[in-house]
mmCIF file of C-alpha atoms in Angstrom:
data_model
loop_
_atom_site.group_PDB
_atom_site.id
_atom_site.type_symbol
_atom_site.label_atom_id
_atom_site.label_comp_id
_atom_site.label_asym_id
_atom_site.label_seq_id
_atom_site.Cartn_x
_atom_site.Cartn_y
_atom_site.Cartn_z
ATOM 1 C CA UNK A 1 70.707 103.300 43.849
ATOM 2 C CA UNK A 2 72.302 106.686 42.998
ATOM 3 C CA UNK A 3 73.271 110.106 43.990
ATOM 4 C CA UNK A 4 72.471 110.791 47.107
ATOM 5 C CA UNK A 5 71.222 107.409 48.361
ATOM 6 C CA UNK A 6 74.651 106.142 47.638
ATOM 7 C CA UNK A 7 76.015 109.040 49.560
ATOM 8 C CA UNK A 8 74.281 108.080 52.843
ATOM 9 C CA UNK A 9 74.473 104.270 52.360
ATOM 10 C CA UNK A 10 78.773 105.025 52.494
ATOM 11 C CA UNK A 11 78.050 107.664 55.469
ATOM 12 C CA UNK A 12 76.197 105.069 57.221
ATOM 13 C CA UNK A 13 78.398 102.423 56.645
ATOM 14 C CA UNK A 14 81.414 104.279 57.695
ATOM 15 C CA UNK A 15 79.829 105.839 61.000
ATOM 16 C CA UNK A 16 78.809 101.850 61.408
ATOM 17 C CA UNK A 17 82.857 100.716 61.408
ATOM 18 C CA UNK A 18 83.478 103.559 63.625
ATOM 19 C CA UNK A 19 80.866 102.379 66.048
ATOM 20 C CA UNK A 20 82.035 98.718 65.639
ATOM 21 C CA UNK A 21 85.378 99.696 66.383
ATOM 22 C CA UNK A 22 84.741 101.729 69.659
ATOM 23 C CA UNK A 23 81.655 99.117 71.260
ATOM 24 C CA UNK A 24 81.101 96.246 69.133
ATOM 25 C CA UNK A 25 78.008 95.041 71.009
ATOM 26 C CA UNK A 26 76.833 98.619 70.807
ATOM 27 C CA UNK A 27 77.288 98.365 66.549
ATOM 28 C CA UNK A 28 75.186 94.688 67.248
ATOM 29 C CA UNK A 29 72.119 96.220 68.676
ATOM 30 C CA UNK A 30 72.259 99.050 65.567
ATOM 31 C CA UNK A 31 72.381 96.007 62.872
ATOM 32 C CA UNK A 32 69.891 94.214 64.818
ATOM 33 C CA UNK A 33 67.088 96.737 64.570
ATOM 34 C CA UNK A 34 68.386 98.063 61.314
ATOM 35 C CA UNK A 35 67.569 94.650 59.959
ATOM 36 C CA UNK A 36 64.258 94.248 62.115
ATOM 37 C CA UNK A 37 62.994 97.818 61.228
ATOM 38 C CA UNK A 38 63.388 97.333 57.054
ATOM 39 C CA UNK A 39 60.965 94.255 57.651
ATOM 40 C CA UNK A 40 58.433 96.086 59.860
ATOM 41 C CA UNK A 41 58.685 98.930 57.705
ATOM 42 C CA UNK A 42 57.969 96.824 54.842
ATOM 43 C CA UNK A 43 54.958 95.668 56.655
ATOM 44 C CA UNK A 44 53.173 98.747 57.524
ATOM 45 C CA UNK A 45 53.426 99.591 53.687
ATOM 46 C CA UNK A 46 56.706 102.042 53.795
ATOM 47 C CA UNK A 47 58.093 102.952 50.383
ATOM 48 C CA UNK A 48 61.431 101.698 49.741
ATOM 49 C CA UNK A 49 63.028 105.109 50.380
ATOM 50 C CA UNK A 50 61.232 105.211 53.615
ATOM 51 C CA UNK A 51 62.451 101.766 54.566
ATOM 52 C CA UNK A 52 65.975 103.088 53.640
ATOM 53 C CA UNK A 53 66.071 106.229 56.010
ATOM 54 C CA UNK A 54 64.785 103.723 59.005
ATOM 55 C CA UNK A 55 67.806 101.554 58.384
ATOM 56 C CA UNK A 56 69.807 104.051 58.209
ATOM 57 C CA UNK A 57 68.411 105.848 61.254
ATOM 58 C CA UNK A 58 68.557 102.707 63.261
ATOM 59 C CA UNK A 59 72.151 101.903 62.248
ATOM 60 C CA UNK A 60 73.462 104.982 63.913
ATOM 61 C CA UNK A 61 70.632 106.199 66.427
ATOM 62 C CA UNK A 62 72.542 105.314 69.262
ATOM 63 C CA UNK A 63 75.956 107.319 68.483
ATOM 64 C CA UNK A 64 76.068 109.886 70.731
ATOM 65 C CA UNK A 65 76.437 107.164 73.037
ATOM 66 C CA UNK A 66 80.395 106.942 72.118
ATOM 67 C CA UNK A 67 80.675 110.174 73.718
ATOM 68 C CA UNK A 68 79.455 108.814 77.674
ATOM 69 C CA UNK A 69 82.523 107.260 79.312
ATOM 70 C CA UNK A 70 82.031 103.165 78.887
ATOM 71 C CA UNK A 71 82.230 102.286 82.194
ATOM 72 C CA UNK A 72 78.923 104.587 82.674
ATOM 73 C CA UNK A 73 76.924 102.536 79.789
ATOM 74 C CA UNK A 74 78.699 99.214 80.985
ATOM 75 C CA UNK A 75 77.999 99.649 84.836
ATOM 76 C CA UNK A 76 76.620 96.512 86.031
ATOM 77 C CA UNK A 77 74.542 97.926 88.747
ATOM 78 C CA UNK A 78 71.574 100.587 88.994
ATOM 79 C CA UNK A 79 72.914 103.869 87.491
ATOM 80 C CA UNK A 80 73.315 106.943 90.047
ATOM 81 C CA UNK A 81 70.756 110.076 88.976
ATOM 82 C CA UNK A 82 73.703 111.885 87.776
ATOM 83 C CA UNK A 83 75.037 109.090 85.774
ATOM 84 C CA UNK A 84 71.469 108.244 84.466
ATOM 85 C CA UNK A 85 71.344 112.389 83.058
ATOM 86 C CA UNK A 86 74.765 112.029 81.882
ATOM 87 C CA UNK A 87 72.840 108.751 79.640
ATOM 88 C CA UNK A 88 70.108 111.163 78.841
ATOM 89 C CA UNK A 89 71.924 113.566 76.670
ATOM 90 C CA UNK A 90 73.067 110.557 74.268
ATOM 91 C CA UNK A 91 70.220 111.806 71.225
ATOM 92 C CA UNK A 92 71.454 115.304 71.505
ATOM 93 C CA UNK A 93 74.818 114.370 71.317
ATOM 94 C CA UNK A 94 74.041 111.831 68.768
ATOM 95 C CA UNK A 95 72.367 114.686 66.770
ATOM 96 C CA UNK A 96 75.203 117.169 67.102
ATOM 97 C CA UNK A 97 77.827 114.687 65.808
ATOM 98 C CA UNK A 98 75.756 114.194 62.558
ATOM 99 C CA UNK A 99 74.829 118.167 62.331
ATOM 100 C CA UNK A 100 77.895 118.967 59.859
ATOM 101 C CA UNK A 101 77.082 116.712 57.421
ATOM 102 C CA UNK A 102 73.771 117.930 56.543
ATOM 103 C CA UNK A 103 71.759 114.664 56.451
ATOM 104 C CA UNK A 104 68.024 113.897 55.958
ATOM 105 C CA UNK A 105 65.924 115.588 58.667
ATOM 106 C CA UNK A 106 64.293 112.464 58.803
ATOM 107 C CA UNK A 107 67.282 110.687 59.636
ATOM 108 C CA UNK A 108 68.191 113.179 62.072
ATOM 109 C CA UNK A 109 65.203 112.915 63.733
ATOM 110 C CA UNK A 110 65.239 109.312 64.789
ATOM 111 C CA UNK A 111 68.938 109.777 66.604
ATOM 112 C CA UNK A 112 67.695 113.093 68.441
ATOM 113 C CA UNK A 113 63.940 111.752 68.854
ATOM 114 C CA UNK A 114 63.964 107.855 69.734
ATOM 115 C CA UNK A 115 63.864 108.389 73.076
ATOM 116 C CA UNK A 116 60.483 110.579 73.372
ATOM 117 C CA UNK A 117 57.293 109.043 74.264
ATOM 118 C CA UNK A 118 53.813 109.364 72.930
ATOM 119 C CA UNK A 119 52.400 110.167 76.604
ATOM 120 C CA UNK A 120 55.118 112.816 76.834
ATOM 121 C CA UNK A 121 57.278 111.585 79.501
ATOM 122 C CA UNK A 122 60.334 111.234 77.003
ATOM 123 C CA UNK A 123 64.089 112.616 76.617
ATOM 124 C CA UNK A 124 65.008 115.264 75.188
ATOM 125 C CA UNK A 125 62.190 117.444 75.072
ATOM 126 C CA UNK A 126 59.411 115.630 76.512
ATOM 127 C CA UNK A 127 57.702 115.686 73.172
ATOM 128 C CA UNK A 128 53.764 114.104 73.161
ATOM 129 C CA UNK A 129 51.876 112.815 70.697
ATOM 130 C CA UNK A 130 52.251 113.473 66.609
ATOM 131 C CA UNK A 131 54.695 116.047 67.300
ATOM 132 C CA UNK A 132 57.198 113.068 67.906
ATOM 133 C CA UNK A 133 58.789 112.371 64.316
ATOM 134 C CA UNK A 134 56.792 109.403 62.838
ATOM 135 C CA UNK A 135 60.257 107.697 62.124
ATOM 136 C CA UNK A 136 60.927 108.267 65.468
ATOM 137 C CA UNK A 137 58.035 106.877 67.014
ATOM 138 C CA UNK A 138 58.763 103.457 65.108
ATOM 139 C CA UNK A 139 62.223 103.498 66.479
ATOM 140 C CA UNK A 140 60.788 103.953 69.550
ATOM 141 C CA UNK A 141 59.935 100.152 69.702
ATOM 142 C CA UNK A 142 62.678 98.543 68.409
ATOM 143 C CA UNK A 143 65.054 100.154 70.341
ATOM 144 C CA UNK A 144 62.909 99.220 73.548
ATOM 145 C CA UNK A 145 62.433 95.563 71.985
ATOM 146 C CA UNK A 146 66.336 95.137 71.407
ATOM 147 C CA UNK A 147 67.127 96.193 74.614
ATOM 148 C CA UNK A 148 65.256 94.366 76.589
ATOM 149 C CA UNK A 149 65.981 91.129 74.660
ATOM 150 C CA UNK A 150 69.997 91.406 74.639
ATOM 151 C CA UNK A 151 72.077 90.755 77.424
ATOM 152 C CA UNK A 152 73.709 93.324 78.718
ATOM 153 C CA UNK A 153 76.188 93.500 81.862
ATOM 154 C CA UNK A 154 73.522 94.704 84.171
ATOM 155 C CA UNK A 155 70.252 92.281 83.010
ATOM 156 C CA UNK A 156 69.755 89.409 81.240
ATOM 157 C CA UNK A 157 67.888 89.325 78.384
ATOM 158 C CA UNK A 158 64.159 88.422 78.557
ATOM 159 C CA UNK A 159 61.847 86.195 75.837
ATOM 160 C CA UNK A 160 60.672 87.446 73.193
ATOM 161 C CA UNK A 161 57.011 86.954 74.815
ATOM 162 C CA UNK A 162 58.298 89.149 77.883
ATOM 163 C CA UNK A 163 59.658 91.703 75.931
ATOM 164 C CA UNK A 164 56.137 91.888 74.223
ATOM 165 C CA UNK A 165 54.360 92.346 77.709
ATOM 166 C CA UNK A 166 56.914 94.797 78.537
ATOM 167 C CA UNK A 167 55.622 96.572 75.602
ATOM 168 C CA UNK A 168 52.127 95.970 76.199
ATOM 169 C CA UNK A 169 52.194 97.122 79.883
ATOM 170 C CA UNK A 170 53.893 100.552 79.061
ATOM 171 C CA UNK A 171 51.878 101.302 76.024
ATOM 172 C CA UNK A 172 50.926 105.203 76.746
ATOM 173 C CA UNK A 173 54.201 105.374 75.776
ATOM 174 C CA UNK A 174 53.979 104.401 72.009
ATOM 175 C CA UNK A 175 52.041 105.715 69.509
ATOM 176 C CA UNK A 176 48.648 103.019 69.890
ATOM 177 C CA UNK A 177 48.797 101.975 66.276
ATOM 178 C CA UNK A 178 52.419 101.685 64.956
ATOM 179 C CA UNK A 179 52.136 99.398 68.349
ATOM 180 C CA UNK A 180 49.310 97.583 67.319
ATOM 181 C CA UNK A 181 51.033 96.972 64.105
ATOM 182 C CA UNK A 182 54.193 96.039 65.736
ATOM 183 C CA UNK A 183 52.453 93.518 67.906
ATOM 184 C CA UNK A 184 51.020 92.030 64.466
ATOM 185 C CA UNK A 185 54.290 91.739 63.131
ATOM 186 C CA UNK A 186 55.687 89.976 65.995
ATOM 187 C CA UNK A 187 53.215 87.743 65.807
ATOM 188 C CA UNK A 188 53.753 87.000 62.364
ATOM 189 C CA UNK A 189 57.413 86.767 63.048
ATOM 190 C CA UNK A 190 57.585 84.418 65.830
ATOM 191 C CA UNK A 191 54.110 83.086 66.534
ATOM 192 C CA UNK A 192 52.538 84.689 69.251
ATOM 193 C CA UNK A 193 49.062 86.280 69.414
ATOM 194 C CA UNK A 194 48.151 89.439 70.841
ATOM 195 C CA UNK A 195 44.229 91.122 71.260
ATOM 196 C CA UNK A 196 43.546 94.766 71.278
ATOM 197 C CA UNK A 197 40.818 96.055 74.148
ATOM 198 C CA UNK A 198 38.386 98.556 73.216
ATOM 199 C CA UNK A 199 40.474 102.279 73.914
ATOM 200 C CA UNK A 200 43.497 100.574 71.859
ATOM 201 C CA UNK A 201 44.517 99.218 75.065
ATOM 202 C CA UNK A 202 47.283 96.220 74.168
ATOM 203 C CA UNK A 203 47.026 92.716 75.499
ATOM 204 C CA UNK A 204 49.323 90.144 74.977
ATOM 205 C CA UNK A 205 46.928 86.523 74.912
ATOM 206 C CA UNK A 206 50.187 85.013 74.012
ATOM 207 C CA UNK A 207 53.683 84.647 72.561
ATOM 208 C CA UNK A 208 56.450 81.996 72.868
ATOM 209 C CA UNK A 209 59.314 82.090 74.978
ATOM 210 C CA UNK A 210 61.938 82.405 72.241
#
């Protein structure tokens, strides 16, 4: 690793202790997908580069999220509609933090993006379809399958199993086959099994309650 791989390795590990240092369990969720998107990435036949800009992407995607008042992203009750758009603008201001330092579009895209869905019903721009950044899209469903799965003051975390269903029952919102491939690697991962019905309509036959 050289040049300018080395340069955003050290950018992403310093944004990292920043994050750490401001909302550890915040820095936890990054690491956790980080980790979880190399290996899917991996599977789905990404290049090494490629697998290097989704951990990267993944390690910071949620930083704009330092700039929302904690007690906002901490509530432990429903969020008001005005605290809810006040969470909204997290990618944009995610994306404007990292805008002086000139990093890979790519990168870029999965902190402004991650939050759009394939059916077009997404944050910020209510993007639809391929014109969603394909890095983007992938984050998509980690960040939904971390979430779900760690505690958090205002819901438990669910299974593994129910965080798959969860999946499965929103899936006009994810591109149909990075989820079908996700579902494969989950099973893979922890053992469950998952069918596909004609229309590339997910269901989930089966996973264990991890």
């Amino acid at each position: 690793m050289w040049g300018a791989e080395v340069v955003l390795e050290s950018i992403s590990v310093f944004i990292s202790g920043i994050v750490e240092g401001r909302d550890p369990v915040l820095n936890e969720h990054h690491q956790r997908v980080a980790a979880g998107i190399s290996e899917f990435a991996e599977h789905i036949g990404c290049t090494g580069e490629e697998r290097q800009i989704l951990r990267i992407g993944a390690s910071i995607h949620d930083l704009g999220k330092l700039s929302i008042n904690e007690h906002i992203l901490n509530k432990p009750a429903r969020l008001t509609a005005t605290e809810m758009e006040l969470v909204r603008q997290h990618p944009e201001l995610g994306y404007q933090l990292l805008a002086p330092l000139n990093l890979d579009p790519r990168i870029t895209g999965i902190v402004r993006y991650h939050h759009e869905n394939f059916d077009g019903t997404g944050y910020p721009e209510k993007r639809k379809g391929d014109d969603i950044p394909f890095y983007a899209r992938i984050m998509r469903l980690w960040d939904v399958y971390d979430a779900v799965t760690m505690d958090r003051p205002y819901h438990k975390g669910v299974s593994s199993s129910e965080a798959l269903q969860i999946l499965v029952d929103t899936s006009e919102r994810y591109d149909p086959e990075l989820l079908a491939s996700f579902c494969d690697f989950i099973e893979g991962r922890f053992g469950g099994r998952v069918a596909f019905c004609q229309g590339g309509e997910a269901v989930c036959l089966h996973a264990p309650a991890l």
